[in-house]
Structure formats: structure tokens, C-alpha cells
Amino acid sequence: MLKKKATDNTAHIKMDLDSILHDRYDLFKDLPIGIIAVDQTGKVIIFNDFAKKISGVSPEEKPTNILEETFAIDTPLYFLVQTLQRDEEFHEQYYNYQSANEVVYMYISTTKICNSLGKSEGALLIVCQVSEQSFLSRHLSQRGKLAMIGELAAGTAHEIRNPLTSVKGLIQLIEQRFPQGDIARQHIAVILKEIEQINGIIKELLLLARRTTPNLSFVSLPAVLDQVLLLVEGEANIKGINIIKDYNDQLPLMILDEDQIKQVFLHLSTNAIHAMPNGGEIMISARFIENNKFIEVSFTDNGIGIKKEHISRLFQPFFTTRPEGTGLGLPVSYQIVDNHGGKLSVKSEFGQGSTFAVALPLINYEV
């Protein structure tokens, strides 16, 4: 959630809007940062080329007045409207713009524009692009988030599992007291099933709690993918989903933990299936990036996609948009890939589909 900052303690920019901004547009036009300035009525005075790019609008579509249009809550122009109308200034707020080939990380800052007398004459928005590494250095890295939840899990998982094991054993003893066909056995079966689900959650928590060293061996990645797709093929067929394989056996052998990587691929395949309740198509691709000596495996669906405000939270433990989900599948997958010295990333457009990409080095130098 983006946090707003009140303007009480913020020094306003003091300048003459017309003389500084309007008359010197060439000064801002080609800057590698986004600059948008509006007057007090919402009329756009400056909207440079970089701002057009990150706002997703063409020069012909450039808004003339931001107060006459409606913008999504997670877009730069929305923040500017809030500054102009409500005197809310935003400072170094996270924003990501998804271009055709990559996700671009940015920080947004807005401020009121005041004249020398302190009277508001408009508002200014500045958008600066930063590297992913820089972004993660200023925000808690994903590994750090998983480490925090891991500390919690390590301290509680065993304490939960021990009494749960006792409960399961007592329930099984009680079950023996009822004859076959008794409705009580049906109720007990439901209880045991729920206990197993809790045990499954505890196992995933323990995976987050420990940065375990993978059990490495030489593995054929195409063979692993074939095994995983064989497991999900039945569910995909029932839901009218076509699976397309875009890989071959010519990929080099890899050194990795086969069981762990299979778990990652199975989760990503299942996620893609759940993202297409009305059927669709999943493409699984694998390619060798020779320059960097790694293999990238991608899972692309044309399902419901992911809202932009959810993308940055996908790998946070317990975040899920599915009622039946635990919110641990993606964090565990992220941890496994990270343990292999790789990277798990996502690109998505809401209503169009998603692509999850796993980049794995041929040799994990971090082990």
C-alpha cells in the first residue's frame, strides 16, 4: 500500500509556473526522467517524452487536463491528481512499468508548485527509473522477507506439529470405535484430511525456515518438464486447456536438485491452469542462454492475468488471491530457485495472461 505524506513539513517548490516550465520546455523534453507539470486547474504544462513512455500514452493521447480524466489508482497521473486536489505529496513511492520485454522499476515523487508568496500554482511529478538491484537495496529484498518469515516458522512449526501428531493419533484411535458405515467415520475422515492439510502447510513453512543446500545431481531439464506436464495433463484436459511444449532434448545437462525443481515446475504449471477457468493455452518454453550460461524456463498462459498492484506481493508469504490457496507456493518456489543460484520472475497483464520465468545457472556457484 502506498503511503501518502502530508505537506505540513514539506518545503514547496517556489517558482513561477509559466516562466520556468512553459517557456523552457526544451530543457525537460529529452531528460531521462519523467516530468509532468500541471497548473492549478489541472491543465498540462509539461509532459516530456519519458513521461509519455512510462504513462503508457502516445503523444497524440497526451491528456490536456488531468482533472477531466480518470486514472487507475497505481498510475503516475493518479498520484499527481491527489497532490493537486488534496495537497497530498508522495515521495519515493514504488511504481513498476511493464514494457514489452521487461519490468521497469521506478520511484515517483510529487510536490505542489507554489509562487514566491506561497500560493499554489499547480503540481509537479517526477519519475526516476532505477535498477532492480537499486530498488531491492532500498526495500527489503525478497530473501530478507523469506528470512523473516523463516525465523517465525522455525520457532513455531515444531511446536504446532508435535501436538498435531498427538491429535491425529487420538482421532485415529477414536475412529476404530465406530463401525463401518457410521456417519461419525465420515466426520473423522474430514478431520484427518484437514490435519493433513495443516501438516502440508507446516512442511512449506519449514522449507522457508531453512536455506537448505540442494541435493545436486546431473539432470535433463526437458525430462523433468515432461514428467511434470504428465502430472497436470489430466486436469488441463478437463478444463479445456491446451499445453504447448517449446523445448527439445538438445539442452545441456544441468546440476540441480531434481525433486525441488520438479516441485517448482509443478506449482507454476498448476498456477497457470488455475488462471484459466474458461480454458486456454499454456506454453512451456526452455532455452539456453549461452552468453550467461543459464537455462530459462518460462510458463506462459493466456488466462486472467495479475493486477499490477498484486505483482510486487506475489512472492510474499501468505499472499494469495485464491480462496483455497495458502500463499506459500510461490514463496517456496522462489526460495528453491534462489537456493540454486537462479531467479524466478513474473510478467503479467491483467486480463491478458502471465509469464513466470525460471532462470537457472548450469552450475550453482553459491552452493
Coordinates of C-alpha atoms in Angstrom, one line a residue:
M1 CA 0.0 0.0 0.0
L2 CA 1.4 3.3 -1.0
K3 CA 1.7 5.8 1.9
K4 CA 0.9 9.4 1.5
K5 CA 2.9 12.1 3.2
A6 CA 1.3 15.2 4.5
T7 CA 2.5 18.5 3.1
D8 CA 2.8 20.3 6.5
N9 CA 6.6 19.7 6.8
T10 CA 7.4 19.7 3.1
A11 CA 9.1 22.7 1.5
H12 CA 7.2 23.6 -1.6
I13 CA 8.9 24.4 -4.8
K14 CA 8.7 28.1 -5.2
M15 CA 8.8 29.2 -8.9
D16 CA 6.7 30.9 -11.5
L17 CA 5.0 28.1 -13.3
D18 CA 4.7 29.8 -16.7
S19 CA 8.1 31.4 -16.9
I20 CA 10.1 28.4 -15.6
L21 CA 8.2 25.4 -17.0
H22 CA 6.2 26.5 -20.0
D23 CA 8.9 28.7 -21.6
R24 CA 11.7 26.2 -21.1
Y25 CA 10.0 23.0 -22.3
D26 CA 13.1 22.1 -24.4
L27 CA 15.1 21.8 -21.2
F28 CA 12.9 19.0 -20.0
K29 CA 11.9 17.3 -23.2
D30 CA 14.6 14.8 -23.6
L31 CA 15.6 14.2 -19.9
P32 CA 15.9 10.5 -18.9
I33 CA 13.4 11.1 -16.2
G34 CA 9.6 11.6 -16.4
I35 CA 8.4 15.1 -15.7
I36 CA 4.7 16.1 -15.6
A37 CA 3.6 19.6 -14.5
V38 CA 0.1 21.0 -14.3
D39 CA -1.3 24.3 -13.3
Q40 CA -3.9 24.8 -10.6
T41 CA -6.8 24.0 -12.9
G42 CA -5.2 20.6 -14.0
K43 CA -4.0 21.9 -17.4
V44 CA -0.9 20.0 -18.5
I45 CA 2.0 22.3 -18.9
I46 CA 4.9 19.8 -19.2
F47 CA 4.6 16.2 -20.3
N48 CA 8.0 15.1 -21.6
D49 CA 8.9 12.1 -23.7
F50 CA 9.9 9.8 -20.8
A51 CA 6.7 10.6 -19.0
K52 CA 4.7 9.6 -22.1
K53 CA 6.6 6.3 -22.2
I54 CA 6.0 5.3 -18.6
S55 CA 2.4 6.6 -18.5
G56 CA 1.6 4.3 -21.4
V57 CA 0.2 7.0 -23.6
S58 CA 1.2 8.1 -27.1
P59 CA 2.0 11.8 -28.0
E60 CA -1.5 12.0 -29.6
E61 CA -3.2 10.8 -26.5
K62 CA -1.4 13.1 -24.1
P63 CA -4.0 14.4 -21.6
T64 CA -4.7 18.2 -21.8
N65 CA -6.3 18.3 -18.3
I66 CA -5.7 15.6 -15.7
L67 CA -8.8 16.7 -13.7
E68 CA -11.1 15.8 -16.7
E69 CA -10.0 12.2 -16.9
T70 CA -9.9 9.1 -14.6
F71 CA -6.7 7.3 -14.0
A72 CA -6.0 3.9 -12.4
I73 CA -5.0 4.0 -8.7
D74 CA -1.5 2.7 -9.3
T75 CA -0.5 5.1 -12.1
P76 CA 1.7 8.2 -12.0
L77 CA -1.1 10.6 -13.1
Y78 CA -3.3 9.4 -10.2
F79 CA -0.7 10.5 -7.7
L80 CA -0.4 13.9 -9.4
V81 CA -4.2 14.3 -9.2
Q82 CA -4.1 13.6 -5.4
T83 CA -1.4 16.2 -5.0
L84 CA -3.3 18.8 -6.9
Q85 CA -6.7 18.2 -5.4
R86 CA -5.9 17.1 -1.8
D87 CA -2.5 18.5 -1.1
E88 CA -1.1 15.0 -0.6
E89 CA 2.6 14.7 -1.6
F90 CA 4.1 11.4 -2.4
H91 CA 7.9 10.8 -2.0
E92 CA 9.8 7.9 -3.5
Q93 CA 6.8 5.7 -4.0
Y94 CA 7.3 2.4 -5.7
Y95 CA 6.0 2.1 -9.3
N96 CA 6.7 -0.5 -11.9
Y97 CA 6.0 -0.1 -15.6
Q98 CA 5.8 -3.2 -17.7
S99 CA 7.2 -2.7 -21.2
A100 CA 7.1 -5.3 -24.0
N101 CA 10.3 -7.0 -22.8
E102 CA 10.8 -6.2 -19.2
V103 CA 9.5 -4.8 -16.0
V104 CA 11.0 -1.3 -15.3
Y105 CA 11.3 -0.2 -11.7
M106 CA 10.7 3.4 -10.7
Y107 CA 10.2 5.8 -7.9
I108 CA 7.6 8.6 -8.0
S109 CA 7.7 11.9 -6.2
T110 CA 5.1 14.6 -6.4
T111 CA 5.0 18.1 -4.9
K112 CA 2.9 21.3 -5.1
I113 CA 4.3 24.2 -7.1
C114 CA 4.0 27.5 -5.2
N115 CA 4.9 31.0 -6.1
S116 CA 7.1 33.3 -4.1
L117 CA 4.1 34.2 -1.9
G118 CA 3.4 30.6 -1.1
K119 CA 0.3 30.4 -3.2
S120 CA -0.3 27.1 -5.0
E121 CA 0.0 27.4 -8.8
G122 CA 0.0 23.7 -9.7
A123 CA 1.7 20.4 -9.1
L124 CA 4.8 18.6 -10.3
L125 CA 5.5 14.9 -10.7
I126 CA 9.0 13.4 -11.3
V127 CA 9.5 9.7 -12.1
C128 CA 13.0 8.2 -11.9
Q129 CA 14.0 4.8 -13.3
V130 CA 16.1 2.6 -11.0
S131 CA 17.7 -0.7 -11.4
E132 CA 16.2 -3.8 -9.8
Q133 CA 19.3 -4.1 -7.7
S134 CA 19.0 -0.5 -6.5
F135 CA 15.3 -1.0 -5.8
L136 CA 15.9 -4.0 -3.7
S137 CA 18.7 -2.3 -1.8
R138 CA 16.3 0.4 -0.6
H139 CA 13.5 -2.0 0.1
L140 CA 13.7 -5.3 1.9
S141 CA 14.9 -7.9 -0.5
Q142 CA 12.8 -11.0 -1.2
R143 CA 15.4 -13.1 0.5
G144 CA 15.2 -10.9 3.6
K145 CA 11.4 -11.2 3.6
L146 CA 11.7 -15.0 3.5
A147 CA 14.3 -15.0 6.2
M148 CA 12.0 -13.1 8.5
I149 CA 9.1 -15.5 7.9
G150 CA 11.6 -18.3 8.2
E151 CA 12.5 -17.2 11.7
L152 CA 8.9 -17.2 12.7
A153 CA 8.3 -20.6 11.1
A154 CA 11.3 -22.2 12.7
G155 CA 10.2 -21.1 16.1
T156 CA 6.6 -22.3 15.7
A157 CA 6.4 -25.1 13.2
H158 CA 7.7 -27.9 15.5
E159 CA 5.5 -26.6 18.4
I160 CA 2.5 -26.9 16.1
R161 CA 3.5 -30.3 14.6
N162 CA 4.0 -32.1 17.9
P163 CA 0.5 -31.6 19.4
L164 CA -1.0 -32.1 15.9
T165 CA 0.6 -35.5 15.7
S166 CA -0.9 -36.4 19.0
V167 CA -4.3 -35.2 17.9
K168 CA -4.1 -37.2 14.7
G169 CA -3.2 -40.4 16.6
L170 CA -6.1 -40.0 19.1
I171 CA -8.5 -39.3 16.3
Q172 CA -7.5 -42.5 14.5
L173 CA -8.0 -44.4 17.8
I174 CA -11.5 -43.0 18.2
E175 CA -12.3 -43.9 14.6
Q176 CA -11.8 -47.6 15.5
R177 CA -14.6 -47.4 18.0
F178 CA -17.2 -46.7 15.3
P179 CA -18.5 -49.5 13.0
Q180 CA -18.1 -49.3 9.2
G181 CA -20.8 -47.1 7.7
D182 CA -21.3 -45.0 10.8
I183 CA -21.6 -41.3 9.9
A184 CA -19.0 -40.5 12.6
R185 CA -16.4 -42.1 10.4
Q186 CA -17.2 -39.7 7.7
H187 CA -16.8 -36.8 10.1
I188 CA -13.5 -38.2 11.3
A189 CA -12.3 -38.6 7.7
V190 CA -12.9 -34.9 7.2
I191 CA -10.9 -34.1 10.4
L192 CA -8.0 -36.2 9.3
K193 CA -8.0 -34.6 5.8
E194 CA -7.8 -31.1 7.4
I195 CA -5.0 -32.3 9.7
E196 CA -3.0 -33.4 6.6
Q197 CA -3.6 -30.0 5.0
I198 CA -2.2 -28.3 8.1
N199 CA 0.8 -30.7 8.0
G200 CA 1.4 -29.7 4.4
I201 CA 1.4 -26.0 5.3
I202 CA 3.9 -26.7 8.1
K203 CA 6.2 -28.5 5.7
E204 CA 6.2 -25.5 3.4
L205 CA 6.9 -23.2 6.3
L206 CA 9.9 -25.3 7.2
L207 CA 11.1 -25.0 3.7
L208 CA 11.0 -21.2 4.1
A209 CA 12.6 -21.5 7.6
R210 CA 15.8 -23.2 6.3
R211 CA 18.0 -22.3 3.4
T212 CA 18.8 -25.9 2.6
T213 CA 21.6 -27.0 0.3
P214 CA 20.1 -28.7 -2.8
N215 CA 20.9 -32.4 -3.3
L216 CA 22.6 -31.8 -6.6
S217 CA 23.0 -34.2 -9.5
F218 CA 23.1 -34.1 -13.3
V219 CA 19.6 -33.7 -14.6
S220 CA 18.0 -33.4 -18.0
L221 CA 15.6 -30.4 -17.7
P222 CA 13.4 -31.5 -20.7
A223 CA 12.9 -34.9 -19.0
V224 CA 11.8 -33.1 -15.7
L225 CA 9.4 -30.9 -17.7
D226 CA 7.9 -34.0 -19.4
Q227 CA 7.3 -35.6 -16.0
V228 CA 5.6 -32.5 -14.6
L229 CA 3.4 -32.0 -17.6
L230 CA 2.3 -35.6 -17.5
L231 CA 1.1 -35.0 -13.9
V232 CA -1.0 -31.9 -14.9
E233 CA -2.2 -33.1 -18.3
G234 CA -5.4 -34.7 -17.0
E235 CA -6.6 -31.5 -15.1
A236 CA -5.7 -29.4 -18.1
N237 CA -7.7 -31.6 -20.5
I238 CA -10.7 -31.4 -18.2
K239 CA -10.6 -27.6 -18.2
G240 CA -10.1 -27.3 -21.9
I241 CA -6.5 -26.2 -21.7
N242 CA -4.0 -27.0 -24.4
I243 CA -0.4 -27.4 -23.4
I244 CA 2.3 -26.5 -25.9
K245 CA 5.9 -27.7 -25.4
D246 CA 8.5 -25.4 -26.8
Y247 CA 11.7 -27.2 -25.9
N248 CA 13.8 -30.1 -27.1
D249 CA 16.3 -32.7 -25.8
Q250 CA 19.3 -30.7 -27.1
L251 CA 19.5 -28.6 -23.9
P252 CA 22.7 -29.2 -21.9
L253 CA 22.5 -31.2 -18.7
M254 CA 22.2 -29.2 -15.5
I255 CA 23.4 -29.7 -12.0
L256 CA 20.4 -29.3 -9.6
D257 CA 18.1 -30.9 -7.1
E258 CA 15.6 -32.7 -9.4
D259 CA 12.9 -33.1 -6.8
Q260 CA 13.0 -29.5 -5.7
I261 CA 13.0 -28.1 -9.3
K262 CA 10.1 -30.5 -10.2
Q263 CA 8.2 -29.0 -7.3
V264 CA 8.7 -25.5 -8.7
F265 CA 7.7 -26.5 -12.2
L266 CA 4.6 -28.4 -10.9
H267 CA 3.5 -25.3 -8.9
L268 CA 3.9 -22.9 -11.8
S269 CA 2.1 -25.3 -14.2
T270 CA -0.8 -25.7 -11.7
N271 CA -0.9 -21.9 -11.2
A272 CA -1.2 -21.4 -14.9
I273 CA -4.1 -23.9 -15.1
H274 CA -6.0 -22.2 -12.2
A275 CA -5.5 -18.9 -14.1
M276 CA -7.6 -20.2 -17.0
P277 CA -11.0 -21.3 -15.6
N278 CA -12.6 -21.0 -19.0
G279 CA -9.9 -22.9 -20.9
G280 CA -7.0 -21.6 -22.9
E281 CA -3.4 -22.3 -23.7
I282 CA -0.2 -22.8 -21.8
M283 CA 3.2 -22.6 -23.5
I284 CA 6.2 -24.1 -21.7
S285 CA 9.5 -22.9 -23.2
A286 CA 13.1 -23.7 -22.4
R287 CA 16.1 -22.1 -24.0
F288 CA 19.8 -22.0 -23.3
I289 CA 21.3 -18.5 -22.9
E290 CA 24.9 -19.3 -23.9
N291 CA 26.4 -15.9 -23.0
N292 CA 25.4 -16.2 -19.4
K293 CA 25.5 -20.0 -19.1
F294 CA 22.0 -20.5 -17.8
I295 CA 18.7 -22.0 -19.0
E296 CA 15.5 -20.1 -18.8
V297 CA 12.2 -22.0 -18.5
S298 CA 9.0 -20.0 -18.9
F299 CA 5.4 -20.8 -18.3
T300 CA 3.1 -18.6 -20.3
D301 CA -0.7 -18.6 -20.1
N302 CA -3.5 -16.5 -21.6
G303 CA -5.6 -16.5 -18.5
I304 CA -6.9 -13.8 -16.2
G305 CA -3.6 -12.2 -15.5
I306 CA -2.5 -10.4 -12.4
K307 CA -3.4 -6.9 -11.2
K308 CA -0.4 -4.6 -11.2
E309 CA -0.8 -3.8 -7.5
H310 CA -0.5 -7.5 -6.8
I311 CA 2.6 -8.3 -8.8
S312 CA 5.1 -6.9 -6.2
R313 CA 3.4 -9.0 -3.5
L314 CA 3.3 -12.3 -5.3
F315 CA 6.4 -13.8 -3.5
Q316 CA 5.4 -12.6 -0.1
P317 CA 4.4 -15.5 2.2
F318 CA 0.6 -15.9 2.7
F319 CA -0.4 -13.5 -0.1
T320 CA -2.9 -15.2 -2.3
T321 CA -5.9 -14.2 -4.5
R322 CA -7.3 -17.8 -4.4
P323 CA -9.8 -18.6 -1.6
E324 CA -8.3 -22.1 -1.4
G325 CA -4.7 -21.0 -1.6
T326 CA -2.2 -20.9 1.3
G327 CA 0.0 -18.2 -0.2
L328 CA 3.1 -20.3 0.3
G329 CA 3.6 -22.0 -3.1
L330 CA 5.3 -19.1 -4.9
P331 CA 7.5 -18.1 -1.9
V332 CA 8.6 -21.7 -1.5
S333 CA 9.3 -21.8 -5.3
Y334 CA 11.2 -18.5 -5.0
Q335 CA 13.3 -20.0 -2.2
I336 CA 14.1 -23.1 -4.1
V337 CA 15.2 -21.2 -7.2
D338 CA 17.2 -18.8 -5.1
N339 CA 18.9 -21.8 -3.4
H340 CA 20.0 -22.9 -6.8
G341 CA 21.6 -19.5 -7.6
G342 CA 18.7 -18.7 -10.0
K343 CA 15.9 -16.2 -10.3
L344 CA 12.2 -16.5 -10.5
S345 CA 10.4 -13.6 -12.1
V346 CA 7.0 -12.7 -13.5
K347 CA 5.4 -10.5 -16.2
S348 CA 1.7 -10.1 -16.4
E349 CA -1.1 -8.0 -17.9
F350 CA -4.4 -8.2 -16.2
G351 CA -7.0 -9.8 -18.5
Q352 CA -4.3 -11.0 -20.9
G353 CA -2.2 -13.6 -19.2
S354 CA 1.0 -14.1 -17.3
T355 CA 4.6 -15.5 -17.8
F356 CA 6.6 -16.9 -15.0
A357 CA 10.3 -17.4 -15.9
V358 CA 12.8 -19.5 -14.0
A359 CA 16.5 -18.7 -14.8
L360 CA 18.8 -21.5 -13.6
P361 CA 22.6 -21.5 -14.0
L362 CA 24.2 -24.6 -15.4
I363 CA 26.4 -24.7 -12.2
N364 CA 25.3 -23.2 -8.9
Y365 CA 28.3 -21.4 -7.7
E366 CA 26.6 -20.3 -4.5
V367 CA 26.3 -23.8 -3.1

